[in-house]
Amino acid sequence: MKGESFIVRLKRSWGAYILCTPTLMLFSVFMIYPVFYVIRLSFYQWDGVTQMKFVGLENYIRLLHDPIWWKALKNTVIYVLSKLFVELSLALGMAVVLNSKLKGRKFFRSVFFLPVVTSTAVVGIVFSGILSPFDGTFNQILTKLGLMRSFRDWLGDPKTALYAIIGVAIWHDVGINMVFFLAGLQSIPEYLYDAARVDGAGPWRQFIYLTLPMLRPIALIIVMLSIIGSFKVFDLVNVMTGGGPYYASEVVTDYMFKYGFAGSGLGTGVVAQQGYAATIGIGLFLIIAVLTFFQLKLGRIGE
Amino acid sequence: MKGLILRLGLSFPLFWSSVATAKTEIVFWTWNRHDMDVRNEMFRKFAERHPEIHLRMVIHTDRYQDMLKLAWDAGNPPDVFQTPSNSLIVQQVEAGWLMPLDRWLTPEFKKRFMPGTFQPYISMVGGHVYAVPTALLTAKLFYNRTLFKKAGLDPDRPPRTWGELREYARRITEAGKGRFYGFVIGAKYPWVYTMNITWMAATAGGYPFSYRTGRFQYNSEPFKRAFSLLMEMIDDGSVMPGMNSMDDDRARLAFCGDRAAMIIGGSWNPGVFVGQFKSDVDFGVADLPVPDEGRKGLAPAFFAYQWSISSKTKHPDEAWEVIRFMLSDEYLTAMVRAGKNLSTVPAVNTPENLGLAKGMKECSDLKYHKVYPPTPEELLRLKGPPFIEVAAGIVNGQLDMDEALEDLDRRLNQALKEAIDEGRIMLEDFLVPNFDPMKK
């Protein structure tokens, strides 16, 4: 209750506190501690091996003047927006269709969901083969259909690399958002549609004036999860192009990874710059935090 | 806190293994997978002779350095481990990871090795030896004899000049009609530009760091010409399509699958073609082609596969026993005979031993090779893209060659200046006033 001291509250609900303790401890060790550690690291110069050196705001100033960081950020934003508009529209469309009394809808629901349960790394490797310019299936299909004259190196061409990855990412993730939308659609009571039909609303007007507003709460969550998830994209980019050629498909997390971890083996051995990597991470964190804040604010408008 | 968690996590399996056996356990880490078969066989022999030592081998390939750092953070490093054969070894010495090996390395013992095996910034730091390189790797051109024959070229006459390389690649591609190509490079991960640009530039007298002036010099004619050669071959259509979405493994597979006729690589390639890929490709090995007007520099050779002892090991003598075995004639001979590498002990590199594995004899031909002195490049905190990324940008037309190389040198020299000012690097250590790329 309001005004109660901590001791009183502790006495009253000590059982709940004890039950929470293990989770809190794990949360502190694996979430809170690393966050503060990374913030601290961003003010240091450190190769991960020898002594750390405090450099103040140097890493942050460097970040602002780093053209590759801005390039990676721009690519990440393109990735986020493409996923947001293309993937979520597709997911909504698929959910609406598969929510109708379509024959075989259970089969299609499973099929569309299948890529979601496949490991991203495996998807990356398989699609690298499919998109291969020498003997890849994708090029063969396009040329057989007469859409292209010669094979194209989709992942190796600086102009198409990022978009090829986006295409694969949409294929991989559309299923999970379809399921979220399906859940939202199924929570809309049928009698509302009956009432709309009585009022003379056709399917399109029902979709615009009934389905969409009713989906609003779940759509907000889906959009937020999609934005946060897309900003954190790493595995697909790392496996399919490694951010190349020359940062053409570089995203922020992969760029952070390159500085954070020293390469091994021939020709790639360099000292890691973990302080700068931490700064890149903080930059990304700030962007996601600001976006999420505004999104939640906007979401409340008109509620 | 972090150390404690890592320690608890990583020590658990070790705890059980030490309970299970009363032997002294020596944990051995490497990133070499290509010679695993021979090493396993030799370690089995070691186990027979040393029943008191239980040797546990761990291989981490891709993220070896990171795993090693994690093990050190956890306070649970391996007893014997592979160290980089370049200036990065300084970092590990500074961190206090490595134990000096001087007490075991008697002058007699050291005499067995070829000159240069023990040198600063490769295996020595501050006058102490911290590692012993066991292999010498060379830069070579590999060519597919089957495809040479198909294109009407003499399979015993590989290209000797850059002009010939380009011409052969063009002719083979023409003969291939889309089924096979003249040249292949797997540039998905841009480190391969070290082989295809830096090594080629060496034959034109180019090297990244001027040992005379102590300045970086990527922005120089030899490098620009090496870039131009590769770009011209790409423009000719002689390079197998998809170079940017293919890694070096896939490029080597294309070579072994008779899809590409020539590839530049290290002397580890025969071991990969035959041992790892189990391919029966009919290949030849040649020295890197040189500029049309003649050679201006020797191709690089590298010391490699070196082993160090952890400063934290509880069993230094047993750890040394493992390294001693890996430096023995018996062990090194097995590696050479299996075609894994040329040994740093010349007595082992006999024609009989080298002649057993396909391509090994040619890979070991050191006539046009030299071990370039170490450079401080690996130790620098470079701001912005490193050479390999810049190379990718140039080759793909994303960067202007002159501007990009000038900018790279400027950033490298700036990072070098910072390292010197911070006292992390002594420039004098890297200067060789009478350096000549044509002299061994």
XYZ file of C-alpha atoms in Angstrom:
743
model
C 0.000 0.000 0.000
C 0.993 3.559 -0.566
C 3.066 5.064 2.214
C 4.114 1.728 3.647
C 7.766 1.422 4.453
C 9.905 -1.144 2.661
C 10.293 -3.114 5.929
C 6.519 -3.406 6.350
C 6.093 -4.491 2.764
C 8.942 -6.968 3.123
C 7.303 -8.464 6.236
C 3.978 -8.789 4.479
C 5.202 -10.310 1.237
C 8.548 -11.908 2.097
C 7.517 -15.078 0.333
C 7.096 -13.253 -2.959
C 10.480 -11.587 -2.572
C 12.167 -14.923 -1.917
C 10.523 -16.396 -4.997
C 11.701 -13.463 -7.083
C 15.267 -13.529 -5.796
C 16.780 -16.186 -8.110
C 15.362 -14.512 -11.208
C 16.457 -11.098 -9.986
C 19.942 -12.395 -9.344
C 20.193 -13.948 -12.792
C 18.728 -10.811 -14.347
C 21.258 -8.646 -12.516
C 24.216 -10.821 -13.470
C 23.312 -11.457 -17.093
C 21.410 -8.274 -18.030
C 22.036 -5.321 -15.745
C 25.737 -5.915 -15.080
C 26.643 -6.327 -18.790
C 24.706 -3.172 -19.696
C 26.683 -1.080 -17.207
C 29.881 -2.850 -18.228
C 29.321 -1.906 -21.880
C 28.534 1.710 -20.948
C 31.788 1.856 -18.996
C 33.700 0.173 -21.817
C 32.553 2.827 -24.300
C 34.734 5.386 -22.483
C 37.846 3.223 -22.792
C 40.283 2.095 -25.419
C 40.780 -1.641 -25.078
C 42.025 -4.441 -27.286
C 40.440 -7.026 -25.026
C 43.804 -8.345 -23.901
C 46.164 -5.693 -22.575
C 45.487 -2.785 -20.154
C 42.386 -0.602 -20.656
C 42.939 3.108 -21.191
C 40.381 5.780 -20.323
C 39.731 8.055 -23.304
C 36.636 9.976 -22.215
C 34.289 10.861 -25.058
C 36.802 10.080 -27.808
C 34.928 6.978 -29.007
C 31.674 8.940 -29.242
C 33.279 11.748 -31.240
C 34.854 9.157 -33.511
C 31.468 7.493 -34.023
C 29.902 10.744 -35.185
C 32.671 11.178 -37.770
C 32.769 7.579 -38.961
C 31.287 7.367 -42.482
C 31.002 3.576 -42.304
C 28.888 3.829 -39.133
C 26.488 6.181 -40.931
C 26.452 3.844 -43.929
C 25.686 0.866 -41.658
C 22.995 2.885 -39.922
C 21.434 3.882 -43.244
C 21.440 0.231 -44.362
C 19.901 -0.800 -41.056
C 17.123 1.784 -41.435
C 16.436 0.551 -44.994
C 16.269 -2.973 -43.604
C 13.933 -1.930 -40.771
C 11.573 0.025 -43.036
C 11.452 -2.703 -45.689
C 10.651 -5.294 -43.080
C 8.098 -2.990 -41.503
C 6.145 -2.140 -44.636
C 6.640 -5.143 -46.895
C 6.778 -7.920 -44.340
C 3.983 -6.687 -42.081
C 1.666 -5.934 -45.038
C 2.342 -9.406 -46.381
C 1.832 -10.961 -42.958
C -1.466 -9.123 -42.504
C -2.675 -10.097 -45.969
C -1.749 -13.723 -45.413
C -3.409 -13.709 -41.987
C -6.647 -12.272 -43.388
C -6.739 -14.867 -46.168
C -5.895 -17.750 -43.860
C -8.464 -16.559 -41.328
C -11.240 -17.034 -43.873
C -12.867 -20.375 -44.479
C -10.299 -21.281 -47.101
C -9.816 -24.948 -47.935
C -6.492 -26.274 -46.667
C -5.847 -23.189 -44.518
C -4.269 -25.263 -41.726
C -1.807 -26.668 -44.232
C -0.899 -23.200 -45.511
C -0.570 -21.825 -41.977
C 1.975 -24.553 -41.203
C 3.835 -24.066 -44.471
C 4.143 -20.311 -44.038
C 5.287 -20.773 -40.455
C 7.911 -23.364 -41.345
C 10.765 -20.912 -42.190
C 10.398 -19.333 -38.744
C 11.519 -22.508 -36.995
C 14.513 -22.904 -39.303
C 17.825 -21.610 -37.956
C 18.791 -18.269 -39.510
C 22.328 -19.451 -40.127
C 21.020 -22.469 -42.066
C 18.657 -20.222 -44.030
C 21.589 -17.927 -44.821
C 23.744 -20.756 -46.113
C 20.938 -22.346 -48.152
C 19.941 -19.038 -49.735
C 23.567 -18.220 -50.506
C 23.450 -21.358 -52.644
C 20.074 -20.535 -54.183
C 21.197 -16.997 -55.070
C 24.608 -18.127 -56.341
C 25.412 -16.593 -59.738
C 27.088 -19.672 -61.147
C 24.586 -22.448 -60.650
C 21.992 -20.963 -58.288
C 18.342 -21.882 -58.733
C 17.082 -18.301 -58.498
C 19.099 -17.120 -61.503
C 18.116 -20.204 -63.466
C 14.411 -19.590 -62.852
C 14.641 -15.911 -63.812
C 16.543 -16.643 -67.014
C 14.242 -19.528 -67.964
C 11.273 -17.208 -67.512
C 12.988 -14.698 -69.761
C 13.147 -12.043 -67.042
C 16.950 -11.834 -67.211
C 19.459 -12.506 -69.938
C 22.514 -13.346 -67.853
C 23.095 -14.533 -64.314
C 23.456 -11.969 -61.587
C 25.530 -12.061 -58.402
C 22.725 -10.958 -56.101
C 24.754 -11.117 -52.893
C 28.013 -9.969 -54.455
C 26.735 -6.915 -56.294
C 26.937 -3.801 -54.087
C 23.664 -2.596 -55.606
C 21.616 -5.681 -54.754
C 23.334 -7.321 -51.746
C 21.285 -5.568 -49.070
C 17.979 -6.106 -50.865
C 18.737 -9.795 -51.413
C 19.248 -10.152 -47.667
C 16.031 -8.236 -46.973
C 14.130 -10.582 -49.292
C 15.430 -13.632 -47.452
C 14.718 -12.029 -44.066
C 11.118 -11.349 -45.069
C 10.719 -14.939 -46.259
C 12.103 -16.122 -42.936
C 10.101 -13.902 -40.596
C 6.775 -13.299 -42.307
C 5.304 -16.467 -40.773
C 5.640 -15.404 -37.147
C 3.969 -12.041 -37.793
C 1.228 -13.826 -39.727
C 0.570 -15.945 -36.634
C 0.458 -12.825 -34.419
C -2.033 -11.177 -36.785
C -4.064 -14.399 -36.947
C -4.295 -14.395 -33.174
C -5.449 -10.774 -33.300
C -8.006 -11.502 -36.006
C -9.437 -14.425 -34.106
C -9.955 -12.276 -31.054
C -12.357 -9.981 -32.967
C -15.892 -11.128 -32.088
C -17.889 -12.447 -35.037
C -20.992 -10.486 -34.034
C -19.248 -7.225 -34.930
C -18.919 -8.443 -38.512
C -22.586 -9.536 -38.447
C -23.549 -6.045 -37.321
C -21.405 -4.463 -40.045
C -22.985 -6.652 -42.679
C -26.457 -5.675 -41.415
C -25.385 -2.047 -41.782
C -24.471 -2.776 -45.389
C -20.635 -2.730 -45.125
C -18.821 -4.746 -47.822
C -15.635 -6.780 -47.187
C -13.303 -3.821 -47.903
C -15.163 -1.429 -45.590
C -15.290 -4.164 -42.945
C -11.511 -4.511 -43.222
C -10.854 -0.751 -43.045
C -13.354 0.265 -40.393
C -13.597 -2.864 -38.290
C -10.655 -5.247 -38.693
C -7.860 -2.664 -38.702
C -9.050 -0.656 -35.652
C -9.653 -3.862 -33.716
C -6.151 -5.086 -34.601
C -4.605 -1.848 -33.360
C -3.364 -3.089 -29.941
C -1.682 -6.200 -31.324
C -0.442 -4.339 -34.419
C 1.342 -1.849 -32.169
C 3.159 -4.650 -30.400
C 4.005 -6.351 -33.700
C 5.369 -3.101 -35.139
C 7.435 -2.441 -32.030
C 8.846 -5.975 -31.963
C 9.556 -5.804 -35.682
C 11.440 -2.516 -35.388
C 13.497 -3.621 -32.393
C 14.192 -7.038 -33.934
C 15.143 -5.550 -37.304
C 17.525 -3.020 -35.764
C 19.305 -5.930 -34.143
C 19.690 -7.943 -37.369
C 23.036 -9.712 -37.402
C 23.112 -13.415 -38.213
C 21.687 -13.301 -41.717
C 24.000 -10.462 -42.783
C 27.026 -12.069 -41.190
C 26.410 -15.420 -42.857
C 25.277 -14.213 -46.287
C 27.615 -11.320 -47.088
C 29.649 -10.476 -43.988
C 28.454 -6.908 -44.576
C 30.181 -6.715 -47.950
C 31.126 -6.008 -50.602
C 32.852 -3.045 -48.997
C 30.078 -2.392 -46.452
C 27.367 -2.374 -49.157
C 25.201 -4.573 -46.935
C 26.767 -3.612 -43.611
C 24.429 -3.234 -40.655
C 25.185 -1.731 -37.271
C 25.455 -4.981 -35.299
C 27.797 -6.593 -37.818
C 29.933 -3.462 -37.824
C 30.076 -3.608 -34.033
C 31.067 -7.270 -34.233
C 33.980 -6.462 -36.552
C 35.509 -4.084 -34.029
C 34.592 -6.148 -30.986
C 36.288 -9.347 -31.969
C 39.778 -9.795 -33.292
C 40.085 -11.918 -36.377
C 42.149 -15.037 -36.360
C 44.165 -16.800 -38.964
C 46.064 -15.421 -41.900
C 45.739 -11.866 -43.018
C 42.846 -11.039 -40.750
C 44.724 -10.750 -37.480
C 44.169 -7.294 -36.048
C 43.758 -5.963 -32.542
C 40.161 -5.679 -31.411
C 38.822 -2.237 -30.483
C 36.284 -3.231 -27.872
C 35.772 0.282 -26.511
C 34.715 1.520 -29.926
C 32.569 -1.578 -30.453
C 30.811 -0.784 -27.167
C 30.227 2.775 -28.372
C 28.630 1.478 -31.586
C 26.392 -0.690 -29.399
C 25.416 2.268 -27.221
C 24.636 4.281 -30.362
C 22.277 1.557 -31.533
C 20.734 1.267 -28.070
C 20.014 5.007 -27.945
C 18.373 4.949 -31.370
C 16.145 1.997 -30.465
C 15.282 3.561 -27.102
C 14.241 6.892 -28.658
C 12.208 5.180 -31.383
C 10.445 2.920 -28.912
C 9.639 5.902 -26.686
C 8.026 7.839 -29.528
C 6.248 4.783 -30.785
C 4.676 4.148 -27.408
C 3.691 7.835 -27.174
C 2.154 7.746 -30.652
C 0.398 4.509 -29.833
C -1.446 6.151 -26.976
C -2.769 8.961 -29.159
C -6.365 8.262 -30.115
C -6.730 5.321 -27.800
C 32.147 -11.030 -11.355
C 32.442 -11.863 -15.057
C 35.594 -13.853 -14.371
C 33.895 -15.833 -11.611
C 30.954 -16.835 -13.808
C 33.195 -17.821 -16.681
C 35.451 -19.716 -14.315
C 32.588 -21.706 -12.851
C 31.205 -22.497 -16.299
C 34.428 -23.448 -17.956
C 35.982 -25.342 -15.099
C 33.080 -27.756 -14.626
C 33.983 -30.137 -17.473
C 37.645 -29.927 -16.512
C 36.781 -30.883 -12.951
C 35.195 -34.107 -14.093
C 37.963 -34.963 -16.496
C 40.554 -34.511 -13.765
C 38.555 -36.685 -11.387
C 38.390 -39.403 -14.005
C 42.157 -39.570 -14.426
C 45.131 -39.131 -12.154
C 47.378 -38.260 -15.110
C 48.751 -34.794 -15.690
C 46.395 -33.209 -18.165
C 47.834 -30.892 -20.783
C 45.218 -28.960 -22.716
C 46.337 -28.084 -26.233
C 44.616 -25.471 -28.421
C 45.057 -24.871 -32.126
C 43.176 -23.311 -35.027
C 44.677 -25.767 -37.541
C 42.173 -28.284 -38.783
C 43.790 -29.251 -42.073
C 46.548 -31.286 -40.393
C 44.314 -32.884 -37.773
C 44.633 -36.416 -39.162
C 48.420 -36.443 -38.904
C 48.399 -34.680 -35.538
C 45.930 -37.186 -34.066
C 48.094 -40.051 -35.217
C 51.228 -38.458 -33.783
C 49.533 -37.569 -30.497
C 48.502 -41.214 -30.199
C 52.186 -42.146 -30.366
C 52.968 -39.452 -27.802
C 50.357 -40.949 -25.465
C 51.975 -44.396 -25.758
C 55.364 -43.010 -24.830
C 54.095 -40.716 -22.100
C 51.425 -42.594 -20.187
C 51.760 -40.036 -17.375
C 50.477 -37.203 -19.619
C 46.934 -36.941 -20.851
C 46.921 -34.634 -23.860
C 43.584 -33.047 -24.697
C 43.348 -31.348 -28.086
C 40.856 -28.540 -28.709
C 40.405 -26.992 -32.164
C 38.777 -23.581 -32.561
C 38.961 -22.329 -36.116
C 36.919 -19.216 -36.858
C 36.973 -17.444 -33.534
C 40.149 -18.843 -32.048
C 41.440 -15.534 -30.645
C 38.120 -14.761 -28.995
C 37.826 -18.207 -27.461
C 41.375 -17.929 -26.186
C 40.636 -14.577 -24.599
C 37.503 -16.026 -23.002
C 39.541 -18.875 -21.549
C 42.019 -16.383 -20.089
C 39.197 -14.248 -18.649
C 37.866 -17.391 -17.045
C 41.272 -18.118 -15.534
C 41.319 -21.410 -17.346
C 43.683 -21.067 -20.288
C 45.113 -24.018 -22.219
C 48.607 -25.201 -21.244
C 49.948 -25.245 -24.779
C 48.448 -23.135 -27.538
C 48.991 -21.787 -31.011
C 50.091 -18.147 -31.235
C 50.002 -15.766 -34.220
C 53.288 -15.605 -36.145
C 53.225 -11.825 -36.484
C 53.493 -8.716 -34.337
C 50.263 -9.698 -32.517
C 52.386 -11.977 -30.352
C 53.521 -8.791 -28.557
C 49.968 -8.273 -27.336
C 49.931 -11.703 -25.718
C 53.326 -11.174 -24.115
C 52.195 -7.786 -22.766
C 49.104 -9.424 -21.330
C 51.367 -11.865 -19.512
C 49.932 -14.919 -21.217
C 53.137 -16.510 -22.476
C 55.978 -18.242 -20.705
C 59.504 -17.646 -22.071
C 60.874 -20.852 -23.568
C 64.542 -19.834 -23.230
C 65.375 -22.329 -20.478
C 64.612 -25.271 -22.772
C 65.946 -23.808 -26.004
C 69.632 -24.617 -25.892
C 71.831 -23.255 -28.703
C 72.131 -26.858 -29.942
C 68.377 -27.187 -30.127
C 67.956 -23.865 -31.932
C 70.637 -24.739 -34.480
C 68.331 -27.298 -36.113
C 65.995 -24.529 -37.332
C 66.348 -22.422 -40.459
C 67.666 -18.853 -40.079
C 64.972 -16.375 -39.091
C 62.848 -18.881 -37.191
C 63.642 -17.032 -33.986
C 63.111 -13.359 -34.676
C 61.389 -10.445 -32.918
C 57.693 -9.825 -33.584
C 57.251 -13.384 -34.874
C 58.421 -15.672 -32.101
C 60.486 -13.379 -29.884
C 59.670 -10.338 -27.770
C 62.140 -8.350 -25.673
C 64.955 -10.824 -26.332
C 62.990 -13.856 -25.092
C 61.626 -16.665 -27.234
C 57.918 -17.246 -26.614
C 57.058 -19.603 -29.452
C 58.675 -21.883 -31.981
C 57.329 -21.763 -35.550
C 57.208 -25.214 -37.109
C 56.164 -24.446 -40.675
C 57.194 -22.236 -43.533
C 54.356 -21.334 -45.880
C 54.801 -20.012 -49.404
C 52.675 -18.006 -51.860
C 51.960 -19.874 -55.085
C 49.794 -20.070 -58.182
C 47.804 -23.294 -58.516
C 46.639 -24.306 -61.949
C 44.317 -26.999 -63.172
C 46.123 -29.139 -65.738
C 42.937 -30.718 -67.074
C 41.501 -27.319 -68.001
C 44.828 -26.200 -69.466
C 44.683 -29.211 -71.790
C 41.060 -28.524 -72.682
C 41.975 -24.963 -73.645
C 44.881 -26.198 -75.782
C 47.529 -24.910 -73.379
C 50.616 -26.811 -72.335
C 49.913 -28.220 -68.853
C 53.611 -28.082 -68.072
C 53.937 -24.403 -68.925
C 52.044 -22.294 -66.376
C 51.894 -18.495 -66.861
C 55.103 -16.758 -65.845
C 54.148 -13.116 -66.311
C 51.108 -11.029 -65.482
C 50.439 -10.646 -69.210
C 50.487 -14.410 -69.637
C 48.257 -14.886 -66.614
C 45.657 -12.571 -68.136
C 45.991 -14.114 -71.585
C 45.763 -17.706 -70.295
C 42.738 -16.831 -68.172
C 41.043 -15.293 -71.199
C 41.788 -18.253 -73.455
C 40.630 -20.821 -70.919
C 37.403 -18.885 -70.282
C 36.793 -18.724 -74.013
C 37.281 -22.479 -74.309
C 35.052 -23.032 -71.271
C 31.982 -21.418 -72.888
C 30.441 -20.826 -69.483
C 31.307 -24.294 -68.134
C 34.673 -23.311 -66.726
C 36.661 -20.124 -66.233
C 40.270 -19.019 -66.309
C 40.683 -17.666 -62.801
C 38.839 -17.813 -59.497
C 38.902 -15.740 -56.329
C 36.533 -16.270 -53.410
C 36.252 -12.725 -52.071
C 33.164 -13.002 -49.870
C 35.512 -12.530 -46.927
C 37.985 -9.943 -48.209
C 41.108 -11.340 -46.519
C 41.774 -13.135 -49.830
C 42.920 -9.792 -51.235
C 46.050 -10.306 -49.166
C 46.818 -13.220 -51.480
C 45.533 -11.753 -54.725
C 46.834 -8.206 -54.325
C 49.555 -7.995 -51.644
C 51.371 -11.147 -52.748
C 51.142 -10.206 -56.410
C 52.348 -6.670 -55.645
C 55.373 -8.240 -53.937
C 56.575 -9.637 -57.270
C 56.464 -6.070 -58.607
C 58.550 -4.847 -55.687
C 55.673 -3.672 -53.502
C 55.220 -4.214 -49.784
C 52.824 -2.445 -47.421
C 55.330 -0.963 -44.980
C 58.540 0.765 -45.978
C 61.264 -0.719 -43.804
C 63.503 2.195 -44.741
C 61.236 5.148 -43.912
C 58.852 3.558 -41.416
C 55.799 4.721 -43.382
C 52.992 2.727 -44.955
C 53.031 2.635 -48.733
C 49.962 0.876 -50.098
C 49.584 3.904 -52.337
C 52.380 2.783 -54.642
C 52.776 1.593 -58.211
C 53.171 -2.145 -57.463
C 49.884 -2.231 -55.539
C 48.058 -0.172 -58.139
C 49.303 -2.426 -60.905
C 48.255 -5.557 -58.995
C 44.782 -4.038 -58.576
C 44.623 -3.125 -62.246
C 45.587 -6.647 -63.278
C 42.789 -8.236 -61.232
C 40.246 -5.664 -62.408
C 41.243 -6.156 -66.034
C 40.804 -9.915 -65.659
C 37.353 -9.306 -64.177
C 36.505 -6.960 -67.073
C 37.719 -9.621 -69.534
C 35.129 -11.958 -67.998
C 37.941 -14.388 -67.155
C 37.214 -14.507 -63.426
C 34.579 -17.012 -62.400
C 31.306 -15.151 -61.768
C 30.136 -14.715 -58.199
C 33.515 -13.920 -56.653
C 31.888 -11.739 -54.004
C 29.420 -14.339 -52.828
C 31.959 -17.148 -52.767
C 34.406 -17.723 -49.904
C 37.874 -19.159 -50.397
C 36.658 -22.692 -49.697
C 34.055 -22.498 -52.462
C 36.632 -21.004 -54.812
C 39.001 -23.882 -54.064
C 36.148 -26.341 -54.568
C 35.462 -24.746 -57.981
C 39.144 -25.246 -58.783
C 39.035 -28.885 -57.674
C 35.774 -29.453 -59.563
C 37.360 -28.361 -62.877
C 35.285 -25.187 -62.972
C 38.203 -22.750 -62.672
C 41.720 -23.115 -64.002
C 43.848 -20.916 -61.754
C 43.807 -19.772 -58.146
C 46.346 -17.972 -55.978
C 46.900 -19.485 -52.570
C 49.304 -20.652 -49.943
C 51.316 -23.831 -49.753
C 48.622 -25.262 -47.468
C 46.411 -25.750 -50.536
C 47.651 -29.195 -51.680
C 46.805 -30.504 -48.212
C 43.317 -29.014 -48.534
C 42.717 -30.238 -52.110
C 43.785 -33.782 -51.387
C 43.356 -34.227 -47.626
C 40.247 -32.177 -46.875
C 38.329 -32.094 -50.169
C 39.392 -35.644 -51.104
C 39.700 -34.329 -54.642
C 41.655 -36.031 -57.406
C 42.110 -32.784 -59.340
C 45.110 -32.826 -61.661
C 46.845 -29.664 -60.529
C 50.206 -27.998 -60.924
C 51.957 -25.493 -58.686
C 53.880 -22.519 -60.037
C 55.599 -19.439 -58.690
C 53.446 -16.323 -58.730
C 53.604 -14.664 -62.158
C 55.763 -11.540 -62.291
C 55.289 -8.232 -64.142
C 55.959 -8.455 -67.875
C 59.183 -6.450 -67.612
C 60.561 -8.855 -64.992
C 60.632 -9.582 -61.305
C 61.166 -6.666 -58.957
C 60.574 -8.435 -55.668
C 60.463 -11.900 -54.173
C 57.195 -13.559 -53.234
C 56.473 -13.788 -49.529
C 57.060 -16.821 -47.337
C 55.721 -16.970 -43.793
C 56.648 -18.684 -40.575
C 53.593 -20.317 -39.082
C 52.065 -22.941 -36.819
C 53.900 -21.939 -33.692
C 53.244 -23.154 -30.198
C 53.579 -21.401 -26.854
C 53.242 -22.361 -23.214
C 50.789 -20.609 -20.925
C 52.363 -18.578 -18.123
C 49.663 -20.022 -15.868
C 50.289 -23.697 -16.540
C 50.876 -25.844 -13.475
C 52.896 -28.313 -15.520
C 55.470 -26.364 -17.562
C 57.800 -29.337 -18.020
C 55.029 -31.589 -19.295
C 53.829 -28.755 -21.551
C 57.328 -28.394 -22.949
C 57.448 -32.160 -23.455
C 54.452 -31.772 -25.800
C 56.089 -28.914 -27.715
C 59.395 -30.786 -27.824
C 57.586 -33.705 -29.419
C 55.963 -31.377 -31.961
C 59.419 -30.007 -32.803
C 60.958 -33.451 -33.152
C 62.164 -34.713 -36.514
C 59.672 -37.532 -36.242
C 56.653 -35.246 -35.885
C 57.807 -32.690 -38.456
C 58.673 -35.445 -40.936
C 55.159 -36.863 -40.634
C 53.726 -33.417 -41.446
C 56.012 -32.921 -44.441
C 55.410 -36.429 -45.784
C 51.671 -35.920 -45.541
C 52.031 -32.705 -47.540
C 50.796 -30.442 -44.745
C 53.646 -27.942 -44.756
C 57.314 -27.295 -45.284
C 59.179 -27.629 -42.002
C 61.302 -24.967 -40.306
C 63.865 -27.715 -39.723
C 65.708 -27.981 -43.068
C 66.956 -31.513 -42.333
C 63.375 -32.732 -42.554
C 62.645 -31.150 -45.940
C 64.400 -33.876 -47.921
C 63.386 -34.532 -51.542
C 62.131 -37.979 -50.470
C 59.861 -36.544 -47.789
C 58.638 -33.708 -49.986
C 58.077 -35.957 -52.986
C 55.400 -38.062 -51.330
C 52.503 -35.617 -51.350
C 51.205 -34.122 -54.573
C 52.317 -30.539 -55.130
C 54.444 -30.391 -52.001
C 57.767 -30.334 -53.788
C 56.770 -27.328 -55.908
C 55.237 -25.575 -52.903
C 58.532 -25.933 -51.095
C 60.557 -24.333 -53.853
C 61.939 -21.272 -52.083
C 64.009 -19.931 -54.969
C 61.827 -16.846 -55.487
C 60.633 -16.401 -51.902
C 61.753 -14.417 -48.920
C 60.437 -13.987 -45.415
C 59.538 -10.294 -45.252
C 60.368 -8.657 -41.916
C 57.403 -8.148 -39.586
C 55.425 -4.890 -39.774
C 53.547 -3.104 -37.000
C 50.277 -3.188 -39.020
C 48.569 -5.842 -36.884
C 49.202 -3.898 -33.689
C 47.656 -0.632 -34.835
C 44.270 0.700 -33.780
C 43.300 1.708 -37.269
C 40.357 4.047 -37.597
C 38.252 3.130 -40.597
C 38.459 0.240 -43.053
C 41.595 -1.928 -43.135
C 43.429 -2.792 -46.368
C 41.365 -5.899 -47.136
C 38.093 -3.937 -47.043
C 39.553 -1.058 -49.044
C 40.751 -3.619 -51.599
C 37.202 -4.960 -51.940
C 35.923 -1.414 -52.430
C 38.480 -0.737 -55.162
C 37.952 -4.012 -57.021
C 34.171 -3.584 -56.970
C 34.366 -0.023 -58.224
C 32.974 1.437 -55.001
C 36.152 3.390 -54.258
C 38.528 5.404 -56.390
C 41.845 3.538 -56.264
C 44.177 6.535 -55.873
C 42.070 8.280 -53.261
C 41.329 5.111 -51.293
C 44.969 3.985 -51.097
C 46.132 7.479 -50.164
C 43.504 7.638 -47.426
C 44.489 4.160 -46.187
C 48.159 5.132 -45.896
C 47.216 8.354 -44.129
C 45.114 6.479 -41.555
C 47.738 3.754 -41.067
C 50.518 6.310 -40.585
C 48.339 8.247 -38.149
C 47.591 5.064 -36.155
C 51.313 4.244 -36.205
C 52.158 7.698 -34.880
C 49.618 7.281 -32.075
C 51.049 3.878 -31.161
C 54.568 5.310 -31.069
C 53.442 8.308 -28.985
C 51.711 5.959 -26.551
C 54.930 3.960 -26.273
C 53.250 0.784 -27.518
C 55.530 0.485 -30.528
C 59.189 1.225 -31.060
C 59.555 2.196 -34.702
C 63.244 1.247 -34.720
C 62.235 -2.370 -34.173
C 60.645 -2.419 -37.608
C 63.241 -0.520 -39.599
C 65.609 -2.327 -41.969
C 67.742 0.415 -43.549
C 69.234 -1.729 -46.296
C 66.014 -3.575 -47.122
C 65.857 -4.983 -50.629
C 62.796 -6.953 -51.793
C 64.966 -8.904 -54.235
C 67.408 -10.122 -51.586
C 66.709 -13.030 -49.272
